[in-house]
Short mmCIF file of C-alpha atoms in Angstrom, two decimals:
data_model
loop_
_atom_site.label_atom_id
_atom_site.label_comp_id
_atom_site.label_asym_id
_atom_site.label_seq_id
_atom_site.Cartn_x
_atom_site.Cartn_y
_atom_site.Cartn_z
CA UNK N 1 -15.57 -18.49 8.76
CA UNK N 2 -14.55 -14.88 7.99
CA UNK N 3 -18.28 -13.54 7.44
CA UNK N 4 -17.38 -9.82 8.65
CA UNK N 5 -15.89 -8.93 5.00
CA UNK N 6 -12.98 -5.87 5.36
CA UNK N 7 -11.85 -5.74 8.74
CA UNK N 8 -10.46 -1.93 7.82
CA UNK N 9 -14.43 -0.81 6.38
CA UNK N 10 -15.94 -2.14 9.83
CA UNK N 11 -13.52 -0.27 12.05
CA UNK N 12 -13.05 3.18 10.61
CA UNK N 13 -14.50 5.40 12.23
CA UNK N 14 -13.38 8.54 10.06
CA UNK N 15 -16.44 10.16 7.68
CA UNK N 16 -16.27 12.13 4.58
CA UNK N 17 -19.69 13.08 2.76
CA UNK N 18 -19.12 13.48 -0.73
CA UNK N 19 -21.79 12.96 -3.54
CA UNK N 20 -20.86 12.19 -7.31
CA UNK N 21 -20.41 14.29 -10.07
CA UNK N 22 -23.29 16.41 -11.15
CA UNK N 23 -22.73 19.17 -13.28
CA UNK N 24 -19.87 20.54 -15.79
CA UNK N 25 -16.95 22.20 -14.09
CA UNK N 26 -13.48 23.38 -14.29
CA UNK N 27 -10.33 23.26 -12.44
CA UNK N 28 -6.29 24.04 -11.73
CA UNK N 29 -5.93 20.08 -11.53
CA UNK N 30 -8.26 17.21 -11.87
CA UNK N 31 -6.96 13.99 -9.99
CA UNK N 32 -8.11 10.46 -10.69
CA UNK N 33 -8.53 8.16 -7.68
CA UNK N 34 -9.15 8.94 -4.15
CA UNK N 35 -6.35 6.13 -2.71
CA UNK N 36 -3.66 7.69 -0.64
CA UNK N 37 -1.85 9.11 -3.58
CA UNK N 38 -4.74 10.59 -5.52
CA UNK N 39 -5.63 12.38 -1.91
CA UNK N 40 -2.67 13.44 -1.03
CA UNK N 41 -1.99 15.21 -4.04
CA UNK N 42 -5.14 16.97 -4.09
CA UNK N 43 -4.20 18.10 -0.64
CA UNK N 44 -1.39 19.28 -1.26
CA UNK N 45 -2.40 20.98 -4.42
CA UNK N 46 -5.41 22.95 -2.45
CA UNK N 47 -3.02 23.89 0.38
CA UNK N 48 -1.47 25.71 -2.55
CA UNK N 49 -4.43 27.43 -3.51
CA UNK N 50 -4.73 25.62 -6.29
CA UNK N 51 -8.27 24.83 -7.55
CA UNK N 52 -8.58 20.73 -7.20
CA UNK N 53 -11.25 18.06 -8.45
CA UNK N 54 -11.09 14.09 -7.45
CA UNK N 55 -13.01 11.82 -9.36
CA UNK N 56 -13.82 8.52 -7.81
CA UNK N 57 -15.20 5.59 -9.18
CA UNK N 58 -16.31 3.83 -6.57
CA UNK N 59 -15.73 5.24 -2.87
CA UNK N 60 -13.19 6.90 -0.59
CA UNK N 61 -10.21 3.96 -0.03
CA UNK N 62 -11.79 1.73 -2.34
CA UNK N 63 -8.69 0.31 -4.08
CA UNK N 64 -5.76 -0.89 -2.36
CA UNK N 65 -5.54 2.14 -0.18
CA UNK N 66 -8.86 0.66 1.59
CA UNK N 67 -7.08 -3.22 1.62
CA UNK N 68 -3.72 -3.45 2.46
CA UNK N 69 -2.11 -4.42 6.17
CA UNK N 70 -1.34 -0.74 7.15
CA UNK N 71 2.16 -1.15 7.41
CA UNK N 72 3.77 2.16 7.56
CA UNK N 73 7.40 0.94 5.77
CA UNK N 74 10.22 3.61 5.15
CA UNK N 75 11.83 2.61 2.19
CA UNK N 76 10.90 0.06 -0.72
CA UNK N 77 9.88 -3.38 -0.61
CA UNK N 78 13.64 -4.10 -2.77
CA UNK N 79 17.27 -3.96 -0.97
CA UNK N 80 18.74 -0.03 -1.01
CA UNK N 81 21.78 -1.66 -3.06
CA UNK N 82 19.40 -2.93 -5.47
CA UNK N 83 17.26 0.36 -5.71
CA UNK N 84 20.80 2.17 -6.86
CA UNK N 85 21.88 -0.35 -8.96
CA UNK N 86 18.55 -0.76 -11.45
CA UNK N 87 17.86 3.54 -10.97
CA UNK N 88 21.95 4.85 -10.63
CA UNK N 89 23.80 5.62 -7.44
CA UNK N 90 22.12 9.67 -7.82
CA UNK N 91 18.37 9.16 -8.81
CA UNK N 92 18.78 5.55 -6.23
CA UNK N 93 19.68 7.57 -2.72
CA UNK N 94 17.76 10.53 -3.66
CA UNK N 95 14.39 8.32 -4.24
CA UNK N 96 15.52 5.81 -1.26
CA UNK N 97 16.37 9.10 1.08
CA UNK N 98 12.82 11.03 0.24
CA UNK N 99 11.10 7.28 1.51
CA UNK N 100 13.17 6.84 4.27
CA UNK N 101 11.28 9.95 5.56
CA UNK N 102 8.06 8.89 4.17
CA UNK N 103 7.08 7.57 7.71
CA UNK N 104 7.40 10.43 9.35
CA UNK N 105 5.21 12.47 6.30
CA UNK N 106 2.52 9.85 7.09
CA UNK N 107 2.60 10.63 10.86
CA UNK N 108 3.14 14.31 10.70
CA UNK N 109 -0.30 14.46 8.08
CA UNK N 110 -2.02 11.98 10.97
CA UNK N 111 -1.07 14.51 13.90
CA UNK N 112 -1.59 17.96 11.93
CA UNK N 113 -4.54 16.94 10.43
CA UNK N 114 -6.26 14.68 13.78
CA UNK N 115 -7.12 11.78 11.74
CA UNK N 116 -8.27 8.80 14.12
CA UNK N 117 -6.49 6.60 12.28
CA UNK N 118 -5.45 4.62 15.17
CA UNK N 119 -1.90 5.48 14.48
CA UNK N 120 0.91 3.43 16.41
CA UNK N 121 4.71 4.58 15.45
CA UNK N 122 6.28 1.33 16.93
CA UNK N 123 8.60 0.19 14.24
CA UNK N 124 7.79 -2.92 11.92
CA UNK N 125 9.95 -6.15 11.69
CA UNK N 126 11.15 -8.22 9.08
CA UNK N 127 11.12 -11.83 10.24
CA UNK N 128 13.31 -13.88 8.67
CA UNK N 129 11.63 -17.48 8.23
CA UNK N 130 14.78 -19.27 7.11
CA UNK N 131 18.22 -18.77 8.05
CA UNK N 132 18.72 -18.02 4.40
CA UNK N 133 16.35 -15.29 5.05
CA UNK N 134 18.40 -14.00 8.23
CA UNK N 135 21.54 -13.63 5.97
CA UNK N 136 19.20 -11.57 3.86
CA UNK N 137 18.69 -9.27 6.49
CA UNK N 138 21.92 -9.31 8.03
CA UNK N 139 22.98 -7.70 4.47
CA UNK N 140 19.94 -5.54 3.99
CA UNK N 141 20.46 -3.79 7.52
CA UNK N 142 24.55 -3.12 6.53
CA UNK N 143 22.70 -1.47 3.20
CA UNK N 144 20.34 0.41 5.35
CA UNK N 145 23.45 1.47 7.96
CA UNK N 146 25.53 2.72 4.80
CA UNK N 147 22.40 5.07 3.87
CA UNK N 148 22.45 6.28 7.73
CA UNK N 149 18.89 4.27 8.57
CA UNK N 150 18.66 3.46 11.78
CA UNK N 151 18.24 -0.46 11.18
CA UNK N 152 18.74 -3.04 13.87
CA UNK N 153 19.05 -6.89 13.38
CA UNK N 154 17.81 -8.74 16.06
CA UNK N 155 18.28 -12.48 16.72
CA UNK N 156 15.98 -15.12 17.58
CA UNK N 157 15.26 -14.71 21.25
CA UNK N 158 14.85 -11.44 21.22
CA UNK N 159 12.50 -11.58 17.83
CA UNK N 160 10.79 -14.45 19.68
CA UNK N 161 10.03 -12.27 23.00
CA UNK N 162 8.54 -9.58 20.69
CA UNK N 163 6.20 -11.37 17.96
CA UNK N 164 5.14 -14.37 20.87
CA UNK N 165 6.57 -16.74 18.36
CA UNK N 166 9.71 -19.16 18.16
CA UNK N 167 8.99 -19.44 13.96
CA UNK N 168 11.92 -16.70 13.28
CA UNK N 169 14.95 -16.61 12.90
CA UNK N 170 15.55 -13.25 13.50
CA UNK N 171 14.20 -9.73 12.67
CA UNK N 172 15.38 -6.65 11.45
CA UNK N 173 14.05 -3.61 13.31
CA UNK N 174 12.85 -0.13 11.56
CA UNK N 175 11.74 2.05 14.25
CA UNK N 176 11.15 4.70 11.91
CA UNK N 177 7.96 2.70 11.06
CA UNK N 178 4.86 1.57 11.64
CA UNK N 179 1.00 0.91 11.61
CA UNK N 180 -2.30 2.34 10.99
CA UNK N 181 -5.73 1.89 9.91
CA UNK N 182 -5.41 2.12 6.34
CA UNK N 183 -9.22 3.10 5.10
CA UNK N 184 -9.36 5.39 8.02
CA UNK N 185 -5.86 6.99 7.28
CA UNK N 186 -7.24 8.04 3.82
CA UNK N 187 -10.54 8.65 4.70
CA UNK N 188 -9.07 11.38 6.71
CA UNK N 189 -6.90 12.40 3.86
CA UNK N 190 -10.23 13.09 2.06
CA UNK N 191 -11.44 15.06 4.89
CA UNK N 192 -8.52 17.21 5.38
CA UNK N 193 -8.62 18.12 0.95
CA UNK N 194 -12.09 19.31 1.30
CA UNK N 195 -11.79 20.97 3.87
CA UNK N 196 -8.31 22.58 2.42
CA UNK N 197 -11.05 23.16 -0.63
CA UNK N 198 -10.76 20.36 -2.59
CA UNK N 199 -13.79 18.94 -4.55
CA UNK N 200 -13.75 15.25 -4.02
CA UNK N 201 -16.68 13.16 -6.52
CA UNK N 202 -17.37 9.61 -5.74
CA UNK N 203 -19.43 7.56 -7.85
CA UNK N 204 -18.01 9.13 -10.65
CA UNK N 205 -16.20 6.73 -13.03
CA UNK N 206 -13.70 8.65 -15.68
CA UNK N 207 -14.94 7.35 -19.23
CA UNK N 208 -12.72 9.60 -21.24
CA UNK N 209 -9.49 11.94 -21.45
CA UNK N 210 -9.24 14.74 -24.41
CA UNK N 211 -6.29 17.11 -24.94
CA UNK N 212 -6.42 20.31 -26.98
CA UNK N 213 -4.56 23.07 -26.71
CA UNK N 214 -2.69 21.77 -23.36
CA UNK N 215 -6.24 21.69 -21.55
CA UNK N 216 -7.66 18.28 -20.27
CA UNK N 217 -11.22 17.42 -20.48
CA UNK N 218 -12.12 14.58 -18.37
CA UNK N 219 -15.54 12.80 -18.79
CA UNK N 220 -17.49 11.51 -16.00
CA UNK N 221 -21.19 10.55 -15.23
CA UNK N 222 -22.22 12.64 -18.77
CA UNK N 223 -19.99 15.50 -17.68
CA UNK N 224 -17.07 17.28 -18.40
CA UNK N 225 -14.22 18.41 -16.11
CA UNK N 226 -11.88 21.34 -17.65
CA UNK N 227 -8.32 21.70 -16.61
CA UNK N 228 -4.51 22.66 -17.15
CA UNK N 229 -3.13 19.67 -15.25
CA UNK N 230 -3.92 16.09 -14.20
CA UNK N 231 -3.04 13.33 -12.13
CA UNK N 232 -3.98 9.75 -12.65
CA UNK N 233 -3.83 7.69 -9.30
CA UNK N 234 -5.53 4.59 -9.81
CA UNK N 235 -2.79 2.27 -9.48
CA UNK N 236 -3.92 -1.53 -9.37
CA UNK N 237 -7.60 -0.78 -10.05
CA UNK N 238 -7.14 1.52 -13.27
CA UNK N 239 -10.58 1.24 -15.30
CA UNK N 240 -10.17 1.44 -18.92
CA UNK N 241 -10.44 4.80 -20.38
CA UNK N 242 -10.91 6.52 -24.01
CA UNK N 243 -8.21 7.98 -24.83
CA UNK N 244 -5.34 6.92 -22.64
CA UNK N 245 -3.52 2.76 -22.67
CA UNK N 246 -3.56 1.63 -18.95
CA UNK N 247 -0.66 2.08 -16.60
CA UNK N 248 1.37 -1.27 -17.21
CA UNK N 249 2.00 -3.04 -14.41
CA UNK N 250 1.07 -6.74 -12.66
CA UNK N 251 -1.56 -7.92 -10.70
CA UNK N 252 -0.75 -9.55 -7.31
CA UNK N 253 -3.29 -10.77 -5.02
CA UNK N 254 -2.87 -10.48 -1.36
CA UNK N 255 -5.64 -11.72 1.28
CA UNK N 256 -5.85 -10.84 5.07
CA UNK N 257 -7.53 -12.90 7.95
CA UNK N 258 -8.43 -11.16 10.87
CA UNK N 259 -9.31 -13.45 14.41
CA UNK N 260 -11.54 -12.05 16.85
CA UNK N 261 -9.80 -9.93 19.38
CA UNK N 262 -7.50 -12.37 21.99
CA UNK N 263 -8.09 -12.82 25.36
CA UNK N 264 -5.99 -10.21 27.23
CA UNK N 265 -3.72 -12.78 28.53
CA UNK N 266 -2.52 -13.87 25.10
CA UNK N 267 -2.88 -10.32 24.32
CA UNK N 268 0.09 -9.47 26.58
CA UNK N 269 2.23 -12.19 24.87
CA UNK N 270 1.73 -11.54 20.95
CA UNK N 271 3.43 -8.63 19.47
CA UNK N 272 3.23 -6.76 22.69
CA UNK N 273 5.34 -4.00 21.75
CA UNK N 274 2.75 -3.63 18.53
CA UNK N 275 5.01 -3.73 15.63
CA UNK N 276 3.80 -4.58 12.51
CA UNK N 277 5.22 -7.62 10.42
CA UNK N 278 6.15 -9.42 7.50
CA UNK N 279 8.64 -12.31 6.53
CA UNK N 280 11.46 -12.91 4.21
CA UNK N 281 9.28 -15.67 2.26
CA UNK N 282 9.05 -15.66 -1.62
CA UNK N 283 5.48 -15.88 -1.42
CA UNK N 284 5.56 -13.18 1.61
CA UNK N 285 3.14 -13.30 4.28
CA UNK N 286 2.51 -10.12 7.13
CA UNK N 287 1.29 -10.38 10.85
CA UNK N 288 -0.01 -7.58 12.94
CA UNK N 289 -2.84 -6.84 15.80
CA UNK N 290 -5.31 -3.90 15.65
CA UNK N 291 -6.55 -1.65 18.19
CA UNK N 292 -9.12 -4.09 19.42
CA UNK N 293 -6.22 -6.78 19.67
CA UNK N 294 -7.49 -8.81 16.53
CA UNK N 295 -4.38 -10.83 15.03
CA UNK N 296 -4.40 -10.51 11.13
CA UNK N 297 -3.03 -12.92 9.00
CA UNK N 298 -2.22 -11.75 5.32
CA UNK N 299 -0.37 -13.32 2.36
CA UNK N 300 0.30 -13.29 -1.49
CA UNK N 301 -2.65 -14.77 -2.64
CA UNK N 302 -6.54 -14.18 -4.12
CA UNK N 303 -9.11 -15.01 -1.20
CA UNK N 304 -12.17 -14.28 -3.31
CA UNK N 305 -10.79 -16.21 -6.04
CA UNK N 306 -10.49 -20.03 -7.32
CA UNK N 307 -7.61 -20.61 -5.06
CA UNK N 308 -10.05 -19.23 -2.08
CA UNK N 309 -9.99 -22.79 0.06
CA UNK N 310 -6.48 -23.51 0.02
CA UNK N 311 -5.38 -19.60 0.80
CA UNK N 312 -7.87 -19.89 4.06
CA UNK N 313 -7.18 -23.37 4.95
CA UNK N 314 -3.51 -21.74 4.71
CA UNK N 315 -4.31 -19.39 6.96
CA UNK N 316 -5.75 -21.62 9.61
CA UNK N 317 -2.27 -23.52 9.51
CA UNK N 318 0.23 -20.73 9.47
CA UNK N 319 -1.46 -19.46 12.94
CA UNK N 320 -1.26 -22.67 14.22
CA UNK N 321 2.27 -22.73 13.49
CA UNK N 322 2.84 -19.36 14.59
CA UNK N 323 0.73 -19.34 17.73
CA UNK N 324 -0.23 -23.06 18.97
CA UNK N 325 -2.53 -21.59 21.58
CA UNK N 326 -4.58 -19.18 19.10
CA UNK N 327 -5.13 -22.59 16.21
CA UNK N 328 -8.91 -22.61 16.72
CA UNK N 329 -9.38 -18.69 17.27
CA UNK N 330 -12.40 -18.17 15.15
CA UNK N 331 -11.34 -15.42 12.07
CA UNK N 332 -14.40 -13.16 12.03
CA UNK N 333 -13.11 -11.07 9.05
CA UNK N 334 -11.52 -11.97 5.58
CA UNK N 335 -10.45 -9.69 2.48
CA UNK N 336 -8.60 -9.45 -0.62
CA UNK N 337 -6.98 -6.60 -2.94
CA UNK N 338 -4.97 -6.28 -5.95
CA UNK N 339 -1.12 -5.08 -5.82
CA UNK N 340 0.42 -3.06 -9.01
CA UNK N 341 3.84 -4.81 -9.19
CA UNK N 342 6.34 -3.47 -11.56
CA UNK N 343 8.93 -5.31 -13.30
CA UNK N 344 11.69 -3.93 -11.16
CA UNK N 345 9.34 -3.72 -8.39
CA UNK N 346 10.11 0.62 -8.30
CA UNK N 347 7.48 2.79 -8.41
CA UNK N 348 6.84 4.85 -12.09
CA UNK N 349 5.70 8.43 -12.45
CA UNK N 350 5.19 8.65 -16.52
CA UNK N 351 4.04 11.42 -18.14
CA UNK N 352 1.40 10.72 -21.16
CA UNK N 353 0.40 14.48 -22.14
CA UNK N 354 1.22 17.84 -21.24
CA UNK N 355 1.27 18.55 -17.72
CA UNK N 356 -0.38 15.05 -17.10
CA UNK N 357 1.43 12.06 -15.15
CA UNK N 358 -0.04 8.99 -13.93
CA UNK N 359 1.36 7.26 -10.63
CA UNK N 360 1.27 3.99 -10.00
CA UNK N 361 3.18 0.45 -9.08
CA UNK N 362 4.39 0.57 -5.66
CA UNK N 363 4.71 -3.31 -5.68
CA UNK N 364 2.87 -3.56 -2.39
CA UNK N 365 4.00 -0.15 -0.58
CA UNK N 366 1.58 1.95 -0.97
CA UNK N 367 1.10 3.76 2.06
CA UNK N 368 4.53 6.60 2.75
CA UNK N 369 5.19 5.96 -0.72
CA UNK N 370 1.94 6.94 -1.81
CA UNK N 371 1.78 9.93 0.13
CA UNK N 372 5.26 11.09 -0.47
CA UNK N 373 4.96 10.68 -4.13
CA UNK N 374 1.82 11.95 -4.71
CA UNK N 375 2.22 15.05 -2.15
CA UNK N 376 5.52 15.81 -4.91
CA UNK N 377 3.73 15.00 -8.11
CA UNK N 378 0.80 18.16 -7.40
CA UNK N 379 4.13 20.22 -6.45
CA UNK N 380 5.48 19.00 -9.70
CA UNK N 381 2.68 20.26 -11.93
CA UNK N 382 1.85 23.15 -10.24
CA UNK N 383 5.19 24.32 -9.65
CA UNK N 384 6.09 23.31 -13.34
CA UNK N 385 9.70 21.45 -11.53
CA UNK N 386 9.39 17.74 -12.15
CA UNK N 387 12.71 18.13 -9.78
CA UNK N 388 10.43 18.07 -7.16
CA UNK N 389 9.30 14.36 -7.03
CA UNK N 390 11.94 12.08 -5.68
CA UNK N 391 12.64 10.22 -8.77
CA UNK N 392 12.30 10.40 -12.45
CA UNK N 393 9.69 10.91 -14.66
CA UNK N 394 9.68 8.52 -17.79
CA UNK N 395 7.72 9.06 -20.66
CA UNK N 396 6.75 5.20 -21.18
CA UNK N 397 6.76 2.21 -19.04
CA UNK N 398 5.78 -1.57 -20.02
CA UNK N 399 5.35 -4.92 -18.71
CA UNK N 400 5.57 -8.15 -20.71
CA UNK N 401 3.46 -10.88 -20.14
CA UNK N 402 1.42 -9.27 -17.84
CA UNK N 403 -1.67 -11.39 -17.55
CA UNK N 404 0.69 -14.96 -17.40
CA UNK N 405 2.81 -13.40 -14.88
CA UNK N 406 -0.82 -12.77 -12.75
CA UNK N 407 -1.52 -15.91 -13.23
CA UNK N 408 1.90 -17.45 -12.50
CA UNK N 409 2.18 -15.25 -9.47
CA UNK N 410 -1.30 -16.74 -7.98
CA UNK N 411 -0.51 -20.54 -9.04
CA UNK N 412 2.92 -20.07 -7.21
CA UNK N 413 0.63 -18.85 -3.66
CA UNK N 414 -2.00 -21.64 -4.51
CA UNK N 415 1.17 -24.18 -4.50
CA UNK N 416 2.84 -22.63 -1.51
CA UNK N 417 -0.14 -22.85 1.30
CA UNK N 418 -1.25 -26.24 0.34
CA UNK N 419 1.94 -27.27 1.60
CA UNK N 420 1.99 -27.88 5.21
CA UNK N 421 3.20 -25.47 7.56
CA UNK N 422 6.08 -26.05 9.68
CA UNK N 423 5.02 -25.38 13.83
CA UNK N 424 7.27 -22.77 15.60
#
């Protein structure tokens, strides 16, 4: 089962040559991490003019960027009322506001830069799976209505009639949303920096960071990259460094399943309107097609770890619950990635030198937060106006307990699918 590995590395069909680092060199800004934040700041910074070098350890999309379901979400993965209440009603709407429009950023760079990214703005839903979970929504989309988003809750027929499944409760529409090919999306982020003039090094892991005299020298492959300003973008799959702690955050697992395309008939029924989804569950799962109409299955959990036979029998038992007629679809494709969770599950810009920030824990929305933040954090250091990203920048940030908290968050998935799963 699942032999075909990332679903997202098979289909893209955007290229970017790039070859590792090879010689000494300087720059306006080096950037750390070619994900969708680490790329979009280096585009943005060589639209500037600005002078730009990515380092890469592994390739292009590697990380999370390269993983995740390719939900487009406006917003944060946390209530708006709870985003104001843990940041304050000013730096809460301004950071809530600037992702409510991070949709449209990621569609806008898709169209102006032609990145096949198989791009579909149809909204995503938020099923509820209980109707404790409806209530949830019910209050989430008032929050969203107060902030002027243009939320709709939807009830169960009508949720049924657009996911092909009577599991829901209801749904809670963002049509400012939607889905892409997430490997291909950044892939063509890559493209569009170089060709903006950007210097983009895979196969270049960062070994070291030195200061002196407000200038960064960063160490890769036995050389040395010289510059005023520097952006550290590696989010869930930071590799430890000389001269810098890592970003402090948790590690989440989350797995995807992807069937082989339906028959068209079945095709016509499930998600026909091609919104992407996830649920209201504690230990969240996400549904959503591609273009070649492959259903894929994804959910809190480590696929590739010990908990790798109960997460796929899971899988097998949730789409037969969801979707009696697709229970013995074959899956032809199965992958895992990490997820930076913070505490307070906000993103954190923190800077840790002069001119310096690192950008990480979007708590498993990466993709219009990603671009929106890291577009605003080459503005910010070029510019010299932190003002300019949409919330603050903190000098420290720490997580207790990280490791047991990984571990307690994968135990709690392991316990959850080896429970049955109620049919819809």
């Amino acid at each position: 089962m699942s032999t075909g590995g990332n679903l997202w590395t098979h289909s893209c069909r955007e290229r970017v040559e790039s070859l590792p680092l090879a010689a000494d060199t300087h720059a306006d800004l080096v950037v750390i991490g070619a994900g969708f934040t680490g790329l979009s700041a280096a585009l943005d910074a060589a639209r500037r003019g600005a002078s730009v070098v990515c380092l890469e350890a592994e390739t292009v999309a590697h990380g999370g960027s390269g993983r995740n379901v390719g939900l487009v979400n406006a917003g944060l993965w946390l209530p708006p009322d709870t985003v104001v209440a843990t940041m304050g009603e000013v730096a809460g709407t301004r950071l809530l506001t600037a992702l409510g429009d991070g949709p449209a950023t990621v569609f806008d760079r898709i169209d102006r830069h032609g990145i096949d990214c198989d791009a579909v703005r149809a909204g995503t839903l938020h099923l509820a799976h209980s109707p404790a979970g409806l209530r949830a929504l019910r209050d989430r989309c008032r929050q969203g209505n107060r902030l002027g988003a243009p939320l709709r809750l939807l009830d169960g027929a009508e949720t049924a009639a657009r996911t092909g499944s009577t599991a829901f409760h209801g749904a809670l529409l963002d049509p400012r949303a939607g889905t892409i090919q997430p490997r291909a999306y950044c892939t063509g982020l890559a493209r569009a920096a170089m060709a903006a003039g950007a210097r983009l090094h895979v196969a270049s892991p960062v070994t070291r960071l030195d200061c002196a005299d407000g200038h960064w020298t960063v160490h890769a492959n036995g050389h040395r990259v010289r510059a005023g300003a520097l952006i550290l973008a590696t989010n869930a799959y930071h590799r430890d460094l000389a001269g810098l702690d890592a970003p402090a955050h948790v590690k989440v697992g989350y797995s995807q399943f992807a069937t082989v395309p339906l028959p068209p008939k079945l095709r016509d029924r499930v998600l026909p309107g091609g919104e992407g989804c996830w649920d209201t569950a504690l230990v969240m799962s996400s549904i959503r097609l591609d273009r070649a109409g492959r259903l894929i299955l994804g959910g809190v959990g480590d696929a590739g770890g010990r908990g790798a036979r109960i997460h796929a029998g899971w899988a097998r038992r949730k789409l037969r619950s969801l979707y009696s007629d697709l229970a013995d679809l074959p899956f032809e494709h199965r992958w895992q990635g990490v997820i930076a969770m913070t505490g307070d599950h906000i993103p954190k810009v923190i800077e840790f030198g002069p001119r310096a920030y690192a950008v990480f824990g979007y708590s498993g929305r990466g993709i219009a937060p990603g671009t929106v933040i890291g577009t605003a954090a080459a503005e910010a250091l070029l510019t010299g106006r932190p003002g300019a990203l949409p919330l603050p920048v903190e000098t420290r940030h720490s997580e207790r307990f990280r490791r047991l908290r990984a571990a307690w968050y994968e135990l709690g998935a392991v316990v959850t699918h080896a429970l049955p799963q109620r049919a819809g």
